[in-house]
Amino acid sequence: MKGILIIFLLSGGLFFFAVGTLGLLRLPDVLGRAHSAAKCDTLGAVMTLAAAMVYSGWNATTLKILLMILFIWITNPTATHLIGRVVYLKNAKSDNGVRKNEDL
Amino acid sequence: MTRITLTSLLTIGFWIVLSERLNLEVLVAGLLLISIMYMLYGKQKVAIGHEKIFFIKSLGNYGKYFWLLVKEIIAANLQVAKIVLGPRISISPTMITYETKLESAFHRTVFANSITLTPGTLTVSLVDNILTIHCLKGEYGEQIMDSKLEKILLEIEEYQR
C-alpha cells in the first residue's frame, strides 16, 4: 500500500517536472517560460518530497521535509516574481523608445 | 501574544526539528543561539511587522486559505500541462492590472505570491495596491477578478479591526 502511494507520488512529480521542462522549451517568450518553469516546479517538487515523506514514515526526517516544502512555497514565487519584474521593467523601457529588444 | 514570544517559539520549534531530538543540551544550546540571533536581528523587523496577525479566530481562516490554495494549484497545474502538451501551443498572453482591497502589507504579499503560485498567472509588479499580472490566457485574468482567496484574506482583515 505504501509502495503504491510512493509510486503514484513520484510519477506525478516526474510528470510535472517533465511538463515544466517541455514548456520551458516550447513556449515562445521569457514570461511564458517563467510560467512553466516555476509553476510545474511547485507541484513537481512537492509531490516528489511528499513521496520521500511517505517513505521515511513518522520521524524527524518527515518534519524536515515538511519544512522544505514550506520554504519552497515561500521562495519559489518570490524568485519568479523577480524574473518577471525585470522583464516587465525592460519592456516598459522599450515602449518609451529607450531600448528595443526583440529577442525578449 | 507579543512578537518576541512568537518569534522565540517559532525559532525554538525550528531548532528542535533540525536537531531531531529533545534533551537538556539541545534546549540550552538552542536558547543560547536564539538569544544571540535575537540580539543581532531583533531590531530589524524580521518577523511579521507591527500588525497583530495571529488571532485564534483567523487561524481557521488561514487553514481554509491554504486548503483552497492547494486545490487551485493542482487544478491550474493540470490546465498548464494541457496547454504545454497540446499539439499546438494556444496562448494569448495578456497583462492586466488589478486593484486589491487588502490593506496590510503582509496580506498583499501573501496574495501576490499566491497568484504567482497558481500557474497561468504571474505577478509582475506590486505597487501600493495595484497588481500587474501577466496571464498566459485572458480567461485566467478573469478568474483572479473573482477569486475566493482575496475574500478570505479580507475576512481576516475584518477580524483585526
mmCIF file of C-alpha atoms in Angstrom:
data_model
loop_
_atom_site.group_PDB
_atom_site.id
_atom_site.type_symbol
_atom_site.label_atom_id
_atom_site.label_comp_id
_atom_site.label_asym_id
_atom_site.label_seq_id
_atom_site.Cartn_x
_atom_site.Cartn_y
_atom_site.Cartn_z
ATOM 1 C CA MET A 1 0.000 0.000 0.000
ATOM 2 C CA LYS A 2 2.773 2.347 0.980
ATOM 3 C CA GLY A 3 4.680 1.367 -2.149
ATOM 4 C CA ILE A 4 1.734 2.169 -4.403
ATOM 5 C CA LEU A 5 1.347 5.605 -2.815
ATOM 6 C CA ILE A 6 5.059 6.305 -3.228
ATOM 7 C CA ILE A 7 4.980 5.238 -6.877
ATOM 8 C CA PHE A 8 1.914 7.402 -7.516
ATOM 9 C CA LEU A 9 3.500 10.496 -5.919
ATOM 10 C CA LEU A 10 6.870 10.003 -7.604
ATOM 11 C CA SER A 11 5.382 9.533 -11.050
ATOM 12 C CA GLY A 12 3.178 12.568 -10.508
ATOM 13 C CA GLY A 13 6.222 14.622 -9.574
ATOM 14 C CA LEU A 14 8.103 13.292 -12.583
ATOM 15 C CA PHE A 15 5.178 14.145 -14.855
ATOM 16 C CA PHE A 16 5.018 17.758 -13.674
ATOM 17 C CA PHE A 17 8.788 18.209 -13.921
ATOM 18 C CA ALA A 18 8.648 16.844 -17.478
ATOM 19 C CA VAL A 19 5.817 19.226 -18.352
ATOM 20 C CA GLY A 20 7.785 22.121 -16.869
ATOM 21 C CA THR A 21 10.876 21.281 -18.894
ATOM 22 C CA LEU A 22 8.859 20.809 -22.073
ATOM 23 C CA GLY A 23 7.125 24.126 -21.504
ATOM 24 C CA LEU A 24 10.482 25.806 -20.978
ATOM 25 C CA LEU A 25 11.482 24.648 -24.446
ATOM 26 C CA ARG A 26 8.164 25.131 -26.256
ATOM 27 C CA LEU A 27 6.731 28.409 -25.014
ATOM 28 C CA PRO A 28 7.624 31.480 -27.060
ATOM 29 C CA ASP A 29 8.771 34.258 -24.704
ATOM 30 C CA VAL A 30 10.537 34.876 -21.406
ATOM 31 C CA LEU A 31 7.422 35.368 -19.317
ATOM 32 C CA GLY A 32 5.749 32.268 -20.719
ATOM 33 C CA ARG A 33 8.837 30.258 -19.971
ATOM 34 C CA ALA A 34 8.996 31.649 -16.459
ATOM 35 C CA HIS A 35 5.403 30.486 -16.004
ATOM 36 C CA SER A 36 6.105 26.922 -16.952
ATOM 37 C CA ALA A 37 9.493 26.640 -15.267
ATOM 38 C CA ALA A 38 8.293 27.947 -11.933
ATOM 39 C CA LYS A 39 4.807 26.558 -11.724
ATOM 40 C CA CYS A 40 5.313 22.951 -12.576
ATOM 41 C CA ASP A 41 8.159 23.052 -10.104
ATOM 42 C CA THR A 42 5.776 23.849 -7.263
ATOM 43 C CA LEU A 43 3.706 20.725 -7.733
ATOM 44 C CA GLY A 44 6.523 18.529 -9.069
ATOM 45 C CA ALA A 45 8.891 19.238 -6.204
ATOM 46 C CA VAL A 46 6.134 18.964 -3.614
ATOM 47 C CA MET A 47 4.936 15.589 -4.920
ATOM 48 C CA THR A 48 8.485 14.228 -5.025
ATOM 49 C CA LEU A 49 9.125 15.434 -1.480
ATOM 50 C CA ALA A 50 5.789 14.001 -0.354
ATOM 51 C CA ALA A 51 6.906 10.639 -1.692
ATOM 52 C CA ALA A 52 10.058 10.962 0.414
ATOM 53 C CA MET A 53 7.862 11.810 3.415
ATOM 54 C CA VAL A 54 5.751 8.695 2.969
ATOM 55 C CA TYR A 55 8.898 6.627 2.527
ATOM 56 C CA SER A 56 10.552 7.798 5.747
ATOM 57 C CA GLY A 57 7.435 7.377 7.875
ATOM 58 C CA TRP A 58 6.762 9.158 11.166
ATOM 59 C CA ASN A 59 10.035 10.647 12.350
ATOM 60 C CA ALA A 60 12.056 13.841 12.383
ATOM 61 C CA THR A 61 13.023 13.483 8.726
ATOM 62 C CA THR A 62 9.383 13.870 7.736
ATOM 63 C CA LEU A 63 9.157 17.125 9.658
ATOM 64 C CA LYS A 64 12.308 18.375 7.969
ATOM 65 C CA ILE A 65 10.895 17.570 4.543
ATOM 66 C CA LEU A 66 7.699 19.398 5.508
ATOM 67 C CA LEU A 67 9.825 22.445 6.308
ATOM 68 C CA MET A 68 11.497 22.123 2.896
ATOM 69 C CA ILE A 69 8.090 22.156 1.186
ATOM 70 C CA LEU A 70 7.119 25.246 3.168
ATOM 71 C CA PHE A 71 10.306 27.092 2.200
ATOM 72 C CA ILE A 72 9.974 26.094 -1.459
ATOM 73 C CA TRP A 73 6.454 27.518 -1.489
ATOM 74 C CA ILE A 74 7.643 30.774 0.008
ATOM 75 C CA THR A 75 10.800 31.299 -2.052
ATOM 76 C CA ASN A 76 9.674 29.988 -5.443
ATOM 77 C CA PRO A 77 7.058 32.660 -6.200
ATOM 78 C CA THR A 78 9.388 35.360 -4.893
ATOM 79 C CA ALA A 79 12.134 34.367 -7.325
ATOM 80 C CA THR A 80 9.649 34.075 -10.184
ATOM 81 C CA HIS A 81 8.264 37.495 -9.342
ATOM 82 C CA LEU A 82 11.779 38.936 -9.535
ATOM 83 C CA ILE A 83 12.395 37.467 -13.002
ATOM 84 C CA GLY A 84 9.026 38.714 -14.214
ATOM 85 C CA ARG A 85 9.671 42.138 -12.762
ATOM 86 C CA VAL A 86 12.982 42.519 -14.587
ATOM 87 C CA VAL A 87 11.380 41.562 -17.916
ATOM 88 C CA TYR A 88 8.442 43.876 -17.243
ATOM 89 C CA LEU A 89 10.661 46.856 -16.466
ATOM 90 C CA LYS A 90 12.792 46.185 -19.542
ATOM 91 C CA ASN A 91 9.695 46.059 -21.759
ATOM 92 C CA ALA A 92 8.310 49.227 -20.207
ATOM 93 C CA LYS A 93 11.543 50.974 -21.146
ATOM 94 C CA SER A 94 11.393 49.727 -24.724
ATOM 95 C CA ASP A 95 7.889 51.149 -25.140
ATOM 96 C CA ASN A 96 9.256 54.607 -24.489
ATOM 97 C CA GLY A 97 11.736 54.106 -27.284
ATOM 98 C CA VAL A 98 14.692 53.999 -24.954
ATOM 99 C CA ARG A 99 15.590 50.448 -25.715
ATOM 100 C CA LYS A 100 14.314 47.797 -28.024
ATOM 101 C CA ASN A 101 14.950 44.128 -27.517
ATOM 102 C CA GLU A 102 13.084 41.919 -29.946
ATOM 103 C CA ASP A 103 14.552 38.722 -28.556
ATOM 104 C CA LEU A 104 12.602 39.019 -25.346
ATOM 105 C CA MET B 1 0.850 37.156 22.230
ATOM 106 C CA THR B 2 3.700 39.557 21.769
ATOM 107 C CA ARG B 3 6.128 39.397 18.936
ATOM 108 C CA ILE B 4 9.115 38.261 20.973
ATOM 109 C CA THR B 5 7.375 35.190 22.390
ATOM 110 C CA LEU B 6 6.008 34.302 18.962
ATOM 111 C CA THR B 7 9.411 34.617 17.328
ATOM 112 C CA SER B 8 11.166 32.603 20.014
ATOM 113 C CA LEU B 9 8.506 29.871 19.912
ATOM 114 C CA LEU B 10 8.855 29.596 16.138
ATOM 115 C CA THR B 11 12.650 29.533 16.234
ATOM 116 C CA ILE B 12 12.851 27.016 19.103
ATOM 117 C CA GLY B 13 10.424 24.773 17.239
ATOM 118 C CA PHE B 14 12.570 25.086 14.145
ATOM 119 C CA TRP B 15 15.695 24.256 16.175
ATOM 120 C CA ILE B 16 14.137 21.165 17.749
ATOM 121 C CA VAL B 17 13.013 19.882 14.345
ATOM 122 C CA LEU B 18 16.509 20.403 12.960
ATOM 123 C CA SER B 19 18.277 18.720 15.885
ATOM 124 C CA GLU B 20 15.931 15.684 15.717
ATOM 125 C CA ARG B 21 15.794 15.101 19.482
ATOM 126 C CA LEU B 22 14.762 16.856 22.652
ATOM 127 C CA ASN B 23 17.005 16.925 25.710
ATOM 128 C CA LEU B 24 18.598 19.475 28.005
ATOM 129 C CA GLU B 25 21.770 20.071 25.999
ATOM 130 C CA VAL B 26 19.853 20.684 22.792
ATOM 131 C CA LEU B 27 17.467 23.077 24.526
ATOM 132 C CA VAL B 28 20.255 25.054 26.228
ATOM 133 C CA ALA B 29 22.288 25.324 23.047
ATOM 134 C CA GLY B 30 19.171 26.334 21.120
ATOM 135 C CA LEU B 31 18.155 29.016 23.600
ATOM 136 C CA LEU B 32 21.694 30.418 23.588
ATOM 137 C CA LEU B 33 21.763 30.587 19.796
ATOM 138 C CA ILE B 34 18.292 32.102 19.643
ATOM 139 C CA SER B 35 19.169 34.825 22.123
ATOM 140 C CA ILE B 36 22.306 35.666 20.117
ATOM 141 C CA MET B 37 20.231 35.724 16.937
ATOM 142 C CA TYR B 38 17.614 37.927 18.532
ATOM 143 C CA MET B 39 20.262 40.376 19.736
ATOM 144 C CA LEU B 40 21.650 40.594 16.199
ATOM 145 C CA TYR B 41 18.383 40.797 14.286
ATOM 146 C CA GLY B 42 15.838 41.856 16.867
ATOM 147 C CA LYS B 43 15.864 45.490 15.853
ATOM 148 C CA GLN B 44 15.086 44.691 12.247
ATOM 149 C CA LYS B 45 11.518 43.706 11.616
ATOM 150 C CA VAL B 46 12.360 40.172 10.615
ATOM 151 C CA ALA B 47 9.261 38.507 11.919
ATOM 152 C CA ILE B 48 5.963 39.860 10.744
ATOM 153 C CA GLY B 49 5.894 43.599 11.321
ATOM 154 C CA HIS B 50 3.691 45.514 13.677
ATOM 155 C CA GLU B 51 0.356 44.073 12.678
ATOM 156 C CA LYS B 52 -1.082 41.517 15.023
ATOM 157 C CA ILE B 53 -1.742 38.693 12.679
ATOM 158 C CA PHE B 54 -2.143 35.614 14.781
ATOM 159 C CA PHE B 55 -5.599 35.677 16.238
ATOM 160 C CA ILE B 56 -7.186 32.413 17.232
ATOM 161 C CA LYS B 57 -10.184 33.308 15.099
ATOM 162 C CA SER B 58 -8.189 33.848 11.931
ATOM 163 C CA LEU B 59 -6.202 30.624 12.321
ATOM 164 C CA GLY B 60 -9.145 28.666 10.909
ATOM 165 C CA ASN B 61 -9.341 31.095 8.030
ATOM 166 C CA TYR B 62 -5.641 30.662 7.289
ATOM 167 C CA GLY B 63 -6.197 26.915 7.204
ATOM 168 C CA LYS B 64 -9.095 27.402 4.789
ATOM 169 C CA TYR B 65 -6.910 29.691 2.694
ATOM 170 C CA PHE B 66 -4.125 27.101 2.495
ATOM 171 C CA TRP B 67 -6.526 24.322 1.545
ATOM 172 C CA LEU B 68 -8.087 26.433 -1.220
ATOM 173 C CA LEU B 69 -4.632 27.414 -2.466
ATOM 174 C CA VAL B 70 -3.551 23.778 -2.753
ATOM 175 C CA LYS B 71 -6.725 22.933 -4.658
ATOM 176 C CA GLU B 72 -6.229 25.857 -7.065
ATOM 177 C CA ILE B 73 -2.579 24.972 -7.611
ATOM 178 C CA ILE B 74 -3.450 21.401 -8.583
ATOM 179 C CA ALA B 75 -6.316 22.419 -10.894
ATOM 180 C CA ALA B 76 -4.304 25.156 -12.585
ATOM 181 C CA ASN B 77 -1.215 22.962 -12.955
ATOM 182 C CA LEU B 78 -3.298 20.474 -14.919
ATOM 183 C CA GLN B 79 -4.540 23.297 -17.158
ATOM 184 C CA VAL B 80 -0.985 24.452 -17.906
ATOM 185 C CA ALA B 81 0.070 20.858 -18.532
ATOM 186 C CA LYS B 82 -2.749 20.610 -21.084
ATOM 187 C CA ILE B 83 -1.506 23.761 -22.840
ATOM 188 C CA VAL B 84 2.099 22.607 -22.927
ATOM 189 C CA LEU B 85 1.347 19.065 -24.052
ATOM 190 C CA GLY B 86 -1.141 20.090 -26.749
ATOM 191 C CA PRO B 87 -0.118 19.656 -30.386
ATOM 192 C CA ARG B 88 -0.117 23.407 -30.949
ATOM 193 C CA ILE B 89 0.523 25.917 -28.179
ATOM 194 C CA SER B 90 -2.534 28.134 -27.982
ATOM 195 C CA ILE B 91 -1.838 31.007 -25.660
ATOM 196 C CA SER B 92 -2.795 34.657 -25.677
ATOM 197 C CA PRO B 93 -0.546 36.407 -23.152
ATOM 198 C CA THR B 94 -2.134 39.454 -21.619
ATOM 199 C CA MET B 95 -1.194 41.958 -18.964
ATOM 200 C CA ILE B 96 -3.938 43.013 -16.589
ATOM 201 C CA THR B 97 -3.889 45.398 -13.685
ATOM 202 C CA TYR B 98 -5.886 44.589 -10.592
ATOM 203 C CA GLU B 99 -6.652 46.839 -7.649
ATOM 204 C CA THR B 100 -6.715 44.881 -4.433
ATOM 205 C CA LYS B 101 -8.753 45.960 -1.422
ATOM 206 C CA LEU B 102 -6.332 44.424 1.055
ATOM 207 C CA GLU B 103 -4.707 46.877 3.407
ATOM 208 C CA SER B 104 -1.865 45.210 5.297
ATOM 209 C CA ALA B 105 1.445 44.756 3.514
ATOM 210 C CA PHE B 106 1.689 41.180 4.762
ATOM 211 C CA HIS B 107 -1.613 40.147 3.230
ATOM 212 C CA ARG B 108 -0.798 41.891 -0.032
ATOM 213 C CA THR B 109 2.439 39.933 -0.235
ATOM 214 C CA VAL B 110 0.630 36.683 0.552
ATOM 215 C CA PHE B 111 -1.966 37.421 -2.125
ATOM 216 C CA ALA B 112 0.622 38.362 -4.777
ATOM 217 C CA ASN B 113 2.664 35.250 -4.022
ATOM 218 C CA SER B 114 -0.445 33.071 -4.202
ATOM 219 C CA ILE B 115 -1.218 34.485 -7.639
ATOM 220 C CA THR B 116 2.302 33.626 -8.731
ATOM 221 C CA LEU B 117 1.985 30.137 -7.264
ATOM 222 C CA THR B 118 -1.158 29.342 -9.236
ATOM 223 C CA PRO B 119 0.026 28.524 -12.748
ATOM 224 C CA GLY B 120 -1.066 30.644 -15.662
ATOM 225 C CA THR B 121 -0.735 33.869 -13.761
ATOM 226 C CA LEU B 122 2.368 35.763 -12.690
ATOM 227 C CA THR B 123 2.508 38.875 -10.544
ATOM 228 C CA VAL B 124 4.885 41.168 -12.352
ATOM 229 C CA SER B 125 4.764 44.233 -10.160
ATOM 230 C CA LEU B 126 3.121 45.280 -6.920
ATOM 231 C CA VAL B 127 2.996 49.000 -6.250
ATOM 232 C CA ASP B 128 0.829 50.151 -3.343
ATOM 233 C CA ASN B 129 -2.439 48.339 -4.046
ATOM 234 C CA ILE B 130 -2.091 47.858 -7.784
ATOM 235 C CA LEU B 131 -1.019 44.439 -9.002
ATOM 236 C CA THR B 132 0.192 43.984 -12.558
ATOM 237 C CA ILE B 133 -0.441 40.394 -13.572
ATOM 238 C CA HIS B 134 0.768 38.560 -16.646
ATOM 239 C CA CYS B 135 -1.622 35.823 -17.766
ATOM 240 C CA LEU B 136 -0.934 33.021 -20.186
ATOM 241 C CA LYS B 137 -4.572 33.251 -21.328
ATOM 242 C CA GLY B 138 -7.034 36.071 -20.959
ATOM 243 C CA GLU B 139 -9.508 33.898 -19.090
ATOM 244 C CA TYR B 140 -7.075 33.302 -16.226
ATOM 245 C CA GLY B 141 -7.190 37.033 -15.527
ATOM 246 C CA GLU B 142 -10.973 36.885 -15.157
ATOM 247 C CA GLN B 143 -10.581 34.051 -12.683
ATOM 248 C CA ILE B 144 -8.439 36.290 -10.491
ATOM 249 C CA MET B 145 -11.058 39.036 -10.538
ATOM 250 C CA ASP B 146 -13.486 36.851 -8.589
ATOM 251 C CA SER B 147 -11.055 34.657 -6.699
ATOM 252 C CA LYS B 148 -12.095 33.376 -3.311
ATOM 253 C CA LEU B 149 -8.568 33.759 -1.965
ATOM 254 C CA GLU B 150 -8.840 37.519 -1.647
ATOM 255 C CA LYS B 151 -12.233 37.230 0.046
ATOM 256 C CA ILE B 152 -10.794 35.015 2.774
ATOM 257 C CA LEU B 153 -7.946 37.464 3.361
ATOM 258 C CA LEU B 154 -10.464 40.319 3.527
ATOM 259 C CA GLU B 155 -12.402 38.373 6.172
ATOM 260 C CA ILE B 156 -9.212 38.000 8.198
ATOM 261 C CA GLU B 157 -8.633 41.746 7.978
ATOM 262 C CA GLU B 158 -12.178 42.331 9.226
ATOM 263 C CA TYR B 159 -11.386 40.462 12.451
ATOM 264 C CA GLN B 160 -8.330 42.552 13.081
ATOM 265 C CA ARG B 161 -10.111 45.862 13.191
#
